[in-house]
Tab-separated table of C-alpha atoms and ligand atoms in Angstrom:
chain	number	residue	atom	x	y	z
D	1	UNK	CA	110.805	111.824	116.968
D	2	UNK	CA	113.105	110.756	114.446
D	3	UNK	CA	113.078	114.618	112.986
D	4	UNK	CA	110.760	116.160	115.708
D	5	UNK	CA	111.533	119.619	113.971
D	6	UNK	CA	109.368	118.608	111.689
D	7	UNK	CA	106.843	116.210	113.104
D	8	UNK	CA	106.060	118.817	115.634
D	9	UNK	CA	106.121	121.636	113.272
D	10	UNK	CA	103.474	124.469	114.185
D	11	UNK	CA	100.894	124.418	111.927
D	12	UNK	CA	101.153	128.193	110.189
D	13	UNK	CA	104.918	127.383	110.177
D	14	UNK	CA	104.140	124.111	108.169
D	15	UNK	CA	101.455	125.986	106.041
D	16	UNK	CA	104.794	128.353	104.922
D	17	UNK	CA	106.937	125.487	104.177
D	18	UNK	CA	103.929	123.597	102.294
D	19	UNK	CA	103.194	126.399	99.747
D	20	UNK	CA	107.216	126.954	99.246
D	21	UNK	CA	107.678	123.371	97.887
D	22	UNK	CA	104.031	123.167	96.350
D	23	UNK	CA	105.756	126.756	94.293
D	24	UNK	CA	108.870	124.623	93.659
D	25	UNK	CA	107.502	121.597	92.929
D	26	UNK	CA	105.082	123.542	90.288
D	27	UNK	CA	108.072	124.783	88.587
D	28	UNK	CA	109.694	121.627	88.303
D	29	UNK	CA	106.579	119.915	86.418
D	30	UNK	CA	106.567	122.670	83.847
D	31	UNK	CA	110.082	122.410	83.030
D	32	UNK	CA	109.919	118.394	83.005
D	33	UNK	CA	107.075	118.622	79.895
D	34	UNK	CA	104.903	115.648	79.307
D	35	UNK	CA	101.590	114.931	80.891
D	36	UNK	CA	100.923	116.903	83.713
D	37	UNK	CA	102.740	119.969	82.530
D	38	UNK	CA	100.316	119.999	79.534
D	39	UNK	CA	97.556	119.864	82.625
D	40	UNK	CA	98.926	122.785	84.183
D	41	UNK	CA	98.999	124.615	81.155
D	42	UNK	CA	95.542	124.165	80.285
D	43	UNK	CA	94.715	125.185	83.300
D	44	UNK	CA	95.957	128.340	82.880
D	45	UNK	CA	99.247	127.993	85.855
D	46	UNK	CA	101.842	129.522	83.580
D	47	UNK	CA	104.405	129.387	86.612
D	48	UNK	CA	104.518	128.361	90.962
D	49	UNK	CA	105.071	131.378	91.908
D	50	UNK	CA	101.157	131.640	91.367
D	51	UNK	CA	99.720	129.263	93.047
D	52	UNK	CA	99.002	128.948	97.028
D	53	UNK	CA	97.293	125.959	99.070
D	54	UNK	CA	93.661	127.610	98.729
D	55	UNK	CA	94.108	126.880	94.665
D	56	UNK	CA	95.034	122.838	95.557
D	57	UNK	CA	91.564	122.023	94.575
D	58	UNK	CA	91.681	124.122	91.643
D	59	UNK	CA	95.145	122.447	89.827
D	60	UNK	CA	94.541	119.214	88.127
D	61	UNK	CA	94.834	115.378	89.473
D	62	UNK	CA	96.418	112.926	88.092
D	63	UNK	CA	95.977	108.532	88.600
D	64	UNK	CA	96.952	105.140	88.039
D	65	UNK	CA	95.778	105.139	84.148
D	66	UNK	CA	98.503	107.878	83.816
D	67	UNK	CA	101.015	105.479	85.045
D	68	UNK	CA	100.360	102.746	82.941
D	69	UNK	CA	99.533	104.890	79.672
D	70	UNK	CA	103.336	106.401	79.702
D	71	UNK	CA	104.640	102.991	81.537
D	72	UNK	CA	107.345	102.743	82.205
D	73	UNK	CA	109.423	105.794	82.035
D	74	UNK	CA	106.962	108.362	80.501
D	75	UNK	CA	106.245	110.491	83.801
D	76	UNK	CA	110.026	111.194	84.910
D	77	UNK	CA	110.953	114.608	85.905
D	78	UNK	CA	114.772	113.783	85.773
D	79	UNK	CA	117.200	112.149	83.164
D	80	UNK	CA	116.388	108.561	83.609
D	81	UNK	CA	120.376	108.056	84.401
D	82	UNK	CA	119.638	109.514	87.386
D	83	UNK	CA	117.244	106.618	88.367
D	84	UNK	CA	118.784	104.618	90.976
D	85	UNK	CA	116.073	102.192	91.496
D	86	UNK	CA	112.586	101.237	90.120
D	87	UNK	CA	109.962	99.832	92.668
D	88	UNK	CA	106.348	99.016	91.674
D	89	UNK	CA	103.255	96.847	93.023
D	90	UNK	CA	101.349	93.976	89.832
D	91	UNK	CA	98.650	95.834	90.555
D	92	UNK	CA	95.740	94.879	89.665
D	93	UNK	CA	94.930	92.159	85.999
D	94	UNK	CA	97.979	92.048	86.171
D	95	UNK	CA	99.801	94.955	84.616
D	96	UNK	CA	102.742	96.145	86.491
D	97	UNK	CA	102.657	100.042	88.058
D	98	UNK	CA	106.092	101.183	88.232
D	99	UNK	CA	108.094	104.068	90.188
D	100	UNK	CA	111.513	105.753	89.263
D	101	UNK	CA	113.496	106.927	93.123
D	102	UNK	CA	116.448	108.964	92.831
D	103	UNK	CA	119.230	108.836	95.329
D	104	UNK	CA	117.140	111.730	97.281
D	105	UNK	CA	114.300	109.969	96.676
D	106	UNK	CA	115.388	106.950	98.139
D	107	UNK	CA	117.037	109.208	101.346
D	108	UNK	CA	113.629	111.085	101.638
D	109	UNK	CA	111.665	107.040	101.942
D	110	UNK	CA	114.629	106.035	104.322
D	111	UNK	CA	114.040	109.310	106.478
D	112	UNK	CA	110.048	108.649	106.393
D	113	UNK	CA	110.094	105.127	107.087
D	114	UNK	CA	112.659	105.775	110.374
D	115	UNK	CA	109.993	108.014	111.573
D	116	UNK	CA	107.250	105.105	111.275
D	117	UNK	CA	109.905	102.687	112.980
D	118	UNK	CA	110.172	105.845	115.789
D	119	UNK	CA	106.476	105.794	116.387
D	120	UNK	CA	106.357	102.591	117.618
D	121	UNK	CA	109.777	103.479	119.626
D	122	UNK	CA	112.421	101.829	118.219
D	123	UNK	CA	115.421	103.251	118.188
D	124	UNK	CA	119.392	102.753	118.057
D	125	UNK	CA	119.504	98.924	118.168
D	126	UNK	CA	116.250	97.596	118.307
D	127	UNK	CA	116.038	94.853	116.725
D	128	UNK	CA	113.342	95.105	113.986
D	129	UNK	CA	111.759	91.677	112.521
D	130	UNK	CA	111.010	93.008	108.514
D	131	UNK	CA	108.654	90.213	107.066
D	132	UNK	CA	107.661	92.255	104.463
D	133	UNK	CA	108.731	90.909	101.019
D	134	UNK	CA	111.975	92.299	99.361
D	135	UNK	CA	111.824	92.420	95.664
D	136	UNK	CA	109.965	95.025	93.468
D	137	UNK	CA	106.922	95.560	96.424
D	138	UNK	CA	108.206	98.844	98.802
D	139	UNK	CA	107.220	97.339	101.585
D	140	UNK	CA	110.435	94.699	102.554
D	141	UNK	CA	112.957	97.584	101.185
D	142	UNK	CA	111.544	100.626	102.289
D	143	UNK	CA	111.319	99.692	105.906
D	144	UNK	CA	114.658	97.629	105.546
D	145	UNK	CA	116.752	101.422	104.694
D	146	UNK	CA	114.117	102.772	107.282
D	147	UNK	CA	115.631	100.984	109.767
D	148	UNK	CA	119.334	101.105	108.605
D	149	UNK	CA	118.638	105.393	108.852
D	150	UNK	CA	117.402	104.772	112.460
D	151	UNK	CA	120.225	102.919	113.358
D	152	UNK	CA	118.183	100.064	114.706
D	153	UNK	CA	118.895	96.375	113.761
D	154	UNK	CA	117.204	95.257	110.959
D	155	UNK	CA	116.584	91.530	110.145
D	156	UNK	CA	115.502	90.879	106.437
D	157	UNK	CA	113.179	88.008	107.005
D	158	UNK	CA	111.104	88.738	104.074
D	159	UNK	CA	108.022	87.028	103.065
D	160	UNK	CA	107.342	83.294	103.567
D	161	UNK	CA	109.171	80.079	104.934
D	162	UNK	CA	107.331	80.581	108.688
D	163	UNK	CA	109.282	77.927	110.295
D	164	UNK	CA	112.398	79.969	109.557
D	165	UNK	CA	110.754	83.185	110.964
D	166	UNK	CA	109.718	81.541	113.879
D	167	UNK	CA	113.813	79.606	114.558
D	168	UNK	CA	114.334	83.740	113.955
D	169	UNK	CA	111.770	85.630	116.294
D	170	UNK	CA	113.001	82.872	119.518
D	171	UNK	CA	116.645	83.354	118.881
D	172	UNK	CA	116.801	86.899	117.985
D	173	UNK	CA	114.229	87.989	120.456
D	174	UNK	CA	113.082	91.343	118.586
D	175	UNK	CA	111.038	94.155	119.821
D	176	UNK	CA	109.241	95.538	116.855
D	177	UNK	CA	107.865	93.032	113.885
D	178	UNK	CA	106.764	94.555	110.607
D	179	UNK	CA	104.976	92.489	107.989
D	180	UNK	CA	100.978	92.492	106.380
D	181	UNK	CA	98.294	91.847	109.244
D	182	UNK	CA	97.395	88.973	107.418
D	183	UNK	CA	101.178	87.470	107.915
D	184	UNK	CA	101.517	88.413	111.349
D	185	UNK	CA	98.532	86.354	111.669
D	186	UNK	CA	99.813	83.863	110.388
D	187	UNK	CA	103.455	84.187	112.634
D	188	UNK	CA	100.808	83.774	115.322
D	189	UNK	CA	99.577	80.938	114.605
D	190	UNK	CA	102.933	79.376	113.952
D	191	UNK	CA	103.999	80.851	116.768
D	192	UNK	CA	101.622	79.535	118.818
D	193	UNK	CA	102.196	76.095	117.564
D	194	UNK	CA	106.214	76.475	118.220
D	195	UNK	CA	105.097	76.700	121.964
D	196	UNK	CA	105.860	80.557	121.948
D	197	UNK	CA	103.215	82.693	123.491
D	198	UNK	CA	102.929	86.416	125.089
D	199	UNK	CA	102.565	83.900	128.189
D	200	UNK	CA	105.787	81.964	127.653
D	201	UNK	CA	107.852	85.029	126.833
D	202	UNK	CA	107.368	86.607	123.189
D	203	UNK	CA	110.229	89.583	123.034
D	204	UNK	CA	107.583	91.219	120.750
D	205	UNK	CA	106.087	94.932	121.865
D	206	UNK	CA	104.839	96.730	118.650
D	207	UNK	CA	104.367	95.439	115.396
D	208	UNK	CA	103.973	97.584	111.959
D	209	UNK	CA	101.464	96.477	109.905
D	210	UNK	CA	100.176	97.848	106.182
D	211	UNK	CA	99.713	96.961	102.909
D	212	UNK	CA	96.317	95.527	103.471
D	213	UNK	CA	92.846	97.579	104.683
D	214	UNK	CA	92.315	95.753	108.491
D	215	UNK	CA	89.983	97.004	110.820
D	216	UNK	CA	90.290	97.603	114.057
D	217	UNK	CA	88.624	93.948	115.356
D	218	UNK	CA	91.598	92.734	113.018
D	219	UNK	CA	94.515	94.348	115.314
D	220	UNK	CA	92.819	93.578	118.729
D	221	UNK	CA	93.084	90.100	117.501
D	222	UNK	CA	96.713	90.498	116.544
D	223	UNK	CA	97.777	92.775	119.113
D	224	UNK	CA	96.263	89.442	121.605
D	225	UNK	CA	97.748	86.561	119.484
D	226	UNK	CA	101.491	88.592	120.210
D	227	UNK	CA	100.653	90.391	122.663
D	228	UNK	CA	101.768	93.582	121.227
D	229	UNK	CA	100.724	96.861	120.598
D	230	UNK	CA	99.265	96.902	116.449
D	231	UNK	CA	100.273	100.307	114.927
D	232	UNK	CA	98.912	100.952	110.872
D	233	UNK	CA	101.183	101.838	108.788
D	234	UNK	CA	100.422	103.548	105.085
D	235	UNK	CA	101.976	104.243	101.714
D	236	UNK	CA	101.945	103.379	98.335
D	237	UNK	CA	104.279	102.683	96.136
D	238	UNK	CA	102.742	105.611	93.301
D	239	UNK	CA	103.387	108.057	96.161
D	240	UNK	CA	106.789	106.846	97.626
D	241	UNK	CA	105.601	103.148	98.810
D	242	UNK	CA	105.316	102.735	102.988
D	243	UNK	CA	105.916	105.995	105.285
D	244	UNK	CA	103.992	107.632	103.939
D	245	UNK	CA	101.650	107.952	106.751
D	246	UNK	CA	102.037	105.761	110.130
D	247	UNK	CA	100.449	105.674	113.766
D	248	UNK	CA	102.646	106.201	117.147
D	249	UNK	CA	102.594	103.880	120.075
D	250	UNK	CA	101.729	107.117	122.760
D	251	UNK	CA	97.780	107.709	121.054
D	252	UNK	CA	97.755	104.740	118.418
D	253	UNK	CA	94.596	106.315	117.596
D	254	UNK	CA	94.715	107.576	114.089
D	255	UNK	CA	98.044	107.673	111.305
D	256	UNK	CA	100.174	110.946	111.191
D	257	UNK	CA	100.858	111.711	107.643
D	258	UNK	CA	104.039	113.368	107.024
D	259	UNK	CA	102.831	116.277	104.837
D	260	UNK	CA	105.545	118.250	105.191
D	261	UNK	CA	106.620	116.484	102.140
D	262	UNK	CA	102.778	114.672	101.356
D	263	UNK	CA	99.976	117.143	101.333
D	264	UNK	CA	97.318	115.164	101.626
D	265	UNK	CA	93.124	116.003	100.294
D	266	UNK	CA	90.633	113.796	100.695
D	267	UNK	CA	88.273	114.576	97.644
D	268	UNK	CA	84.600	113.120	97.007
D	269	UNK	CA	85.268	109.794	94.799
D	270	UNK	CA	82.770	110.778	92.086
D	271	UNK	CA	82.667	114.522	91.784
D	272	UNK	CA	86.333	115.163	93.079
D	273	UNK	CA	85.159	117.817	95.183
D	274	UNK	CA	87.457	118.606	98.404
D	275	UNK	CA	85.654	117.377	101.865
D	276	UNK	CA	85.655	118.805	104.940
D	277	UNK	CA	87.493	117.101	107.957
D	278	UNK	CA	86.492	114.218	108.986
D	279	UNK	CA	84.591	113.147	106.159
D	280	UNK	CA	85.622	109.897	104.255
D	281	UNK	CA	86.773	110.448	100.929
D	282	UNK	CA	89.093	109.532	98.373
D	283	UNK	CA	92.778	110.350	99.970
D	284	UNK	CA	94.875	112.018	97.135
D	285	UNK	CA	98.501	113.051	97.880
D	286	UNK	CA	100.397	115.624	96.625
D	287	UNK	CA	104.285	114.568	96.599
D	288	UNK	CA	105.713	117.992	97.535
D	289	UNK	CA	109.501	117.085	97.527
D	290	UNK	CA	110.215	114.054	95.624
D	291	UNK	CA	112.663	113.899	92.058
D	292	UNK	CA	112.118	111.207	90.021
D	293	UNK	CA	108.399	111.121	90.000
D	294	UNK	CA	106.751	113.476	91.534
D	295	UNK	CA	102.675	113.536	91.124
D	296	UNK	CA	100.714	116.331	91.920
D	297	UNK	CA	97.129	115.628	93.736
D	298	UNK	CA	97.385	111.650	93.200
D	299	UNK	CA	94.445	110.213	93.435
D	300	UNK	CA	94.982	107.286	95.069
D	301	UNK	CA	91.274	105.209	95.578
D	302	UNK	CA	91.598	104.624	98.855
D	303	UNK	CA	88.863	105.547	101.447
D	304	UNK	CA	89.629	107.714	104.850
D	305	UNK	CA	89.004	110.359	106.530
D	306	UNK	CA	91.415	112.923	108.207
D	307	UNK	CA	91.480	115.118	111.792
D	308	UNK	CA	93.581	117.569	112.894
D	309	UNK	CA	94.912	118.417	116.577
D	310	UNK	CA	98.019	117.808	118.390
D	311	UNK	CA	98.439	114.529	119.580
D	312	UNK	CA	99.868	113.258	123.073
D	313	UNK	CA	102.744	111.945	120.722
D	314	UNK	CA	103.608	115.794	120.326
D	315	UNK	CA	103.259	115.542	117.027
D	316	UNK	CA	101.016	118.013	115.195
D	317	UNK	CA	101.073	116.052	111.523
D	318	UNK	CA	97.056	115.502	110.746
D	319	UNK	CA	95.791	112.005	111.138
D	320	UNK	CA	94.180	109.816	108.594
D	321	UNK	CA	91.777	107.355	109.980
D	322	UNK	CA	92.623	103.524	109.055
D	323	UNK	CA	92.142	103.139	105.015
D	324	UNK	CA	88.240	101.252	104.811
D	325	UNK	CA	88.928	99.882	101.599
D	326	UNK	CA	89.942	100.900	97.997
D	327	UNK	CA	87.084	102.309	95.273
D	328	UNK	CA	87.788	99.322	92.935
D	329	UNK	CA	87.606	96.745	96.131
D	330	UNK	CA	84.063	97.459	97.000
D	331	UNK	CA	81.511	94.783	96.860
D	332	UNK	CA	78.148	95.340	94.830
D	333	UNK	CA	76.028	92.609	96.353
D	334	UNK	CA	72.051	92.579	95.074
D	335	UNK	CA	72.234	96.780	95.019
D	336	UNK	CA	74.181	96.349	97.967
D	337	UNK	CA	77.664	98.483	98.406
D	338	UNK	CA	79.961	97.124	101.223
D	339	UNK	CA	83.551	96.827	101.547
D	340	UNK	CA	85.171	93.298	103.040
D	341	UNK	CA	86.409	95.322	105.959
D	342	UNK	CA	82.863	96.075	106.897
D	343	UNK	CA	82.082	92.614	106.647
D	344	UNK	CA	85.212	91.501	108.723
D	345	UNK	CA	84.147	94.079	111.378
D	346	UNK	CA	81.120	92.136	111.895
D	347	UNK	CA	82.361	88.700	111.552
D	348	UNK	CA	85.830	89.496	113.970
D	349	UNK	CA	83.228	90.932	116.297
D	350	UNK	CA	82.325	87.614	117.337
D	351	UNK	CA	85.281	85.610	119.630
D	352	UNK	CA	84.816	82.941	118.638
D	353	UNK	CA	85.620	83.510	114.774
D	354	UNK	CA	89.118	82.637	113.913
D	355	UNK	CA	90.877	85.693	112.286
D	356	UNK	CA	91.414	83.806	108.725
D	357	UNK	CA	87.949	84.265	106.586
D	358	UNK	CA	87.233	84.783	103.039
D	359	UNK	CA	84.227	85.843	101.607
D	360	UNK	CA	83.050	83.834	98.374
D	361	UNK	CA	81.186	85.588	95.979
D	362	UNK	CA	78.625	82.380	94.245
D	363	UNK	CA	78.212	83.629	90.462
D	364	UNK	CA	77.353	79.693	89.741
D	365	UNK	CA	73.783	80.519	89.169
D	366	UNK	CA	73.929	83.462	87.388
D	367	UNK	CA	73.228	85.657	90.998
D	368	UNK	CA	75.520	87.068	93.155
D	369	UNK	CA	75.193	85.235	96.038
D	370	UNK	CA	77.812	86.331	99.107
D	371	UNK	CA	79.544	83.479	101.409
D	372	UNK	CA	81.131	84.317	104.321
D	373	UNK	CA	83.657	81.446	104.935
D	374	UNK	CA	85.419	81.153	108.807
D	375	UNK	CA	86.998	79.424	111.110
D	376	UNK	CA	86.145	78.328	114.842
D	377	UNK	CA	88.624	78.735	117.079
D	378	UNK	CA	90.482	76.362	117.786
D	379	UNK	CA	92.120	75.933	121.535
D	380	UNK	CA	93.563	79.335	122.236
D	381	UNK	CA	94.571	80.063	118.640
D	382	UNK	CA	93.460	78.431	115.438
D	383	UNK	CA	96.792	76.917	116.025
D	384	UNK	CA	96.552	74.437	113.348
D	385	UNK	CA	99.211	71.944	111.417
D	386	UNK	CA	100.855	73.775	108.766
D	387	UNK	CA	101.875	71.325	106.740
D	388	UNK	CA	100.313	70.848	103.240
D	389	UNK	CA	97.150	73.862	103.333
D	390	UNK	CA	99.897	76.425	101.749
D	391	UNK	CA	99.176	75.248	98.355
D	392	UNK	CA	95.450	74.856	98.528
D	393	UNK	CA	93.498	73.026	95.975
D	394	UNK	CA	97.169	71.078	95.464
D	395	UNK	CA	95.290	68.080	96.983
D	396	UNK	CA	94.830	69.517	100.689
D	397	UNK	CA	92.664	66.769	102.089
D	398	UNK	CA	90.442	66.931	99.405
D	399	UNK	CA	88.281	63.656	101.282
D	400	UNK	CA	88.021	64.017	104.864
D	401	UNK	CA	85.507	66.609	105.700
D	402	UNK	CA	84.049	67.881	102.605
D	403	UNK	CA	81.006	67.104	100.972
D	404	UNK	CA	78.976	67.054	103.390
D	405	UNK	CA	77.451	70.318	105.223
D	406	UNK	CA	80.094	71.047	108.015
D	407	UNK	CA	77.543	72.590	110.685
D	408	UNK	CA	76.306	75.517	108.276
D	409	UNK	CA	73.586	76.354	110.419
D	410	UNK	CA	74.686	75.507	113.799
D	411	UNK	CA	74.204	78.828	115.933
D	412	UNK	CA	77.382	80.481	115.253
D	413	UNK	CA	76.878	81.045	111.830
D	414	UNK	CA	72.825	82.032	112.108
D	415	UNK	CA	73.781	84.829	114.915
D	416	UNK	CA	76.413	86.467	112.501
D	417	UNK	CA	74.005	86.181	109.557
D	418	UNK	CA	71.947	87.899	111.639
D	419	UNK	CA	74.214	90.720	112.585
D	420	UNK	CA	75.360	90.765	108.685
D	421	UNK	CA	71.800	92.216	108.100
D	422	UNK	CA	71.468	94.320	110.935
D	423	UNK	CA	74.571	96.340	110.407
D	424	UNK	CA	75.103	96.285	106.679
D	425	UNK	CA	71.698	95.345	105.323
D	426	UNK	CA	73.002	92.746	103.292
D	427	UNK	CA	71.983	88.991	103.273
D	428	UNK	CA	74.961	86.657	103.734
D	429	UNK	CA	75.717	83.361	104.235
D	430	UNK	CA	78.392	82.671	106.644
D	431	UNK	CA	79.476	79.279	106.086
D	432	UNK	CA	81.537	77.577	108.757
D	433	UNK	CA	84.388	75.468	107.303
D	434	UNK	CA	87.259	72.923	109.199
D	435	UNK	CA	89.812	74.860	110.848
D	436	UNK	CA	93.039	75.091	108.170
D	437	UNK	CA	90.438	75.268	104.963
D	438	UNK	CA	90.669	79.098	104.522
D	439	UNK	CA	94.410	79.582	102.814
D	440	UNK	CA	96.743	81.056	104.679
D	441	UNK	CA	98.856	83.944	102.654
D	442	UNK	CA	102.282	83.591	103.064
D	443	UNK	CA	103.794	85.727	100.723
D	444	UNK	CA	102.300	89.125	99.699
D	445	UNK	CA	98.968	90.501	100.315
D	446	UNK	CA	96.058	88.329	101.369
D	447	UNK	CA	93.610	87.986	98.944
D	448	UNK	CA	89.940	88.148	100.856
D	449	UNK	CA	87.464	87.404	98.053
D	450	UNK	CA	86.967	84.913	95.982
D	451	UNK	CA	84.722	84.073	92.731
D	452	UNK	CA	83.110	80.830	92.677
D	453	UNK	CA	81.317	80.471	88.790
D	454	UNK	CA	82.006	76.878	88.492
D	455	UNK	CA	82.338	73.628	89.444
D	456	UNK	CA	84.860	72.879	92.778
D	457	UNK	CA	84.718	75.559	95.774
D	458	UNK	CA	87.338	77.623	96.571
D	459	UNK	CA	87.339	77.031	99.592
D	460	UNK	CA	88.334	73.458	100.999
D	461	UNK	CA	85.290	72.330	103.632
D	462	UNK	CA	83.044	75.204	101.997
D	463	UNK	CA	79.761	73.126	100.926
D	464	UNK	CA	77.748	74.192	97.876
C	501	LIG	ZN1	100.592	110.694	117.564
């Protein structure tokens, strides 16, 4: 453990610390004025001293809209000059969400990421290949600073330039890989194509993957491809970035939430009422110690459940389950609500299906049909030449196999269609497309859902 006193703190001591920090936070928010102070006043709160953890559910919430409404610096609780860095996400719809950090915030964030790396088995000197994107996105620099805080050796590979990443992994022999799950698959393909597999002595022992919803089935695929333990990390820029919660390599059955700094609640998405432990609902965080952008009860839109109890690793921090998806990722297909991750679980339960897939919402005839485009595994992995397919739509082999239906009704797709109907009550067309057709993600988050309203199919090889 990087901070055992905090990570293995007895429950009563933790509750006392959280209460004290919550009170200080409320006083700071009131002193800062602005949106959150106004809402606290409306709720009748005039000072932190009158608030306890039991009152949390009565306090006002915040959400992404508040950040947009006050863009870029409106929610600051410190003078603008004390902000030493900004990060953010491009967000859906192109409107950025910007968040600010003081020096103290960066130090806290580094410690949270150092905790995540230590929980994956890293320590001073461990070589960490960091393939999260560096930039406004919090993934790259968050892990980078955490690795330095831990005293590990970080390789700032960032996203993309996969051939160079393969070379670095072969030469530097890192033990830890950090990137999105979809890029881990991409790297696994490229490493296998270069003859580097677990059997030929790949050095990786653990991977810390996040920034996308991913299923245990995807995790299993990554573990086989890369011969490592695939661990989940959770965070969002509004709360601090990666490091809000992470899995330990000892149990690897849920993400320890750093609740000494991030108070977590699970709310009913519709009513905002708190849900009991074990029930799935919307993760909501209160940043207890952040300085520049402290947020009270920030509703993330991410769906998960929490459980308590001491972990075999010794941590007492509660665990959240893997995020199933976001409220706004939910697909509504002919009246059935479904998260893409639920479809992923069914698709990847079939060993013959490659881990890259795309869900196409076919709206061409005014309807809303769902097509799952999958590739069949070829050989050991879905390895196929990477050249020419990183630019989907840019004339990548349009004439070769496109045009005719590529085994649309073979046994495999029929089996999957049947299983999707049984499991999710959903009629999905499963289209097996030629290997390499599903666009791979080199940089940024994977786009697993595409719309098809007119014209050419969004996935080459998908027959109309
Ligand atoms: Zn643990």
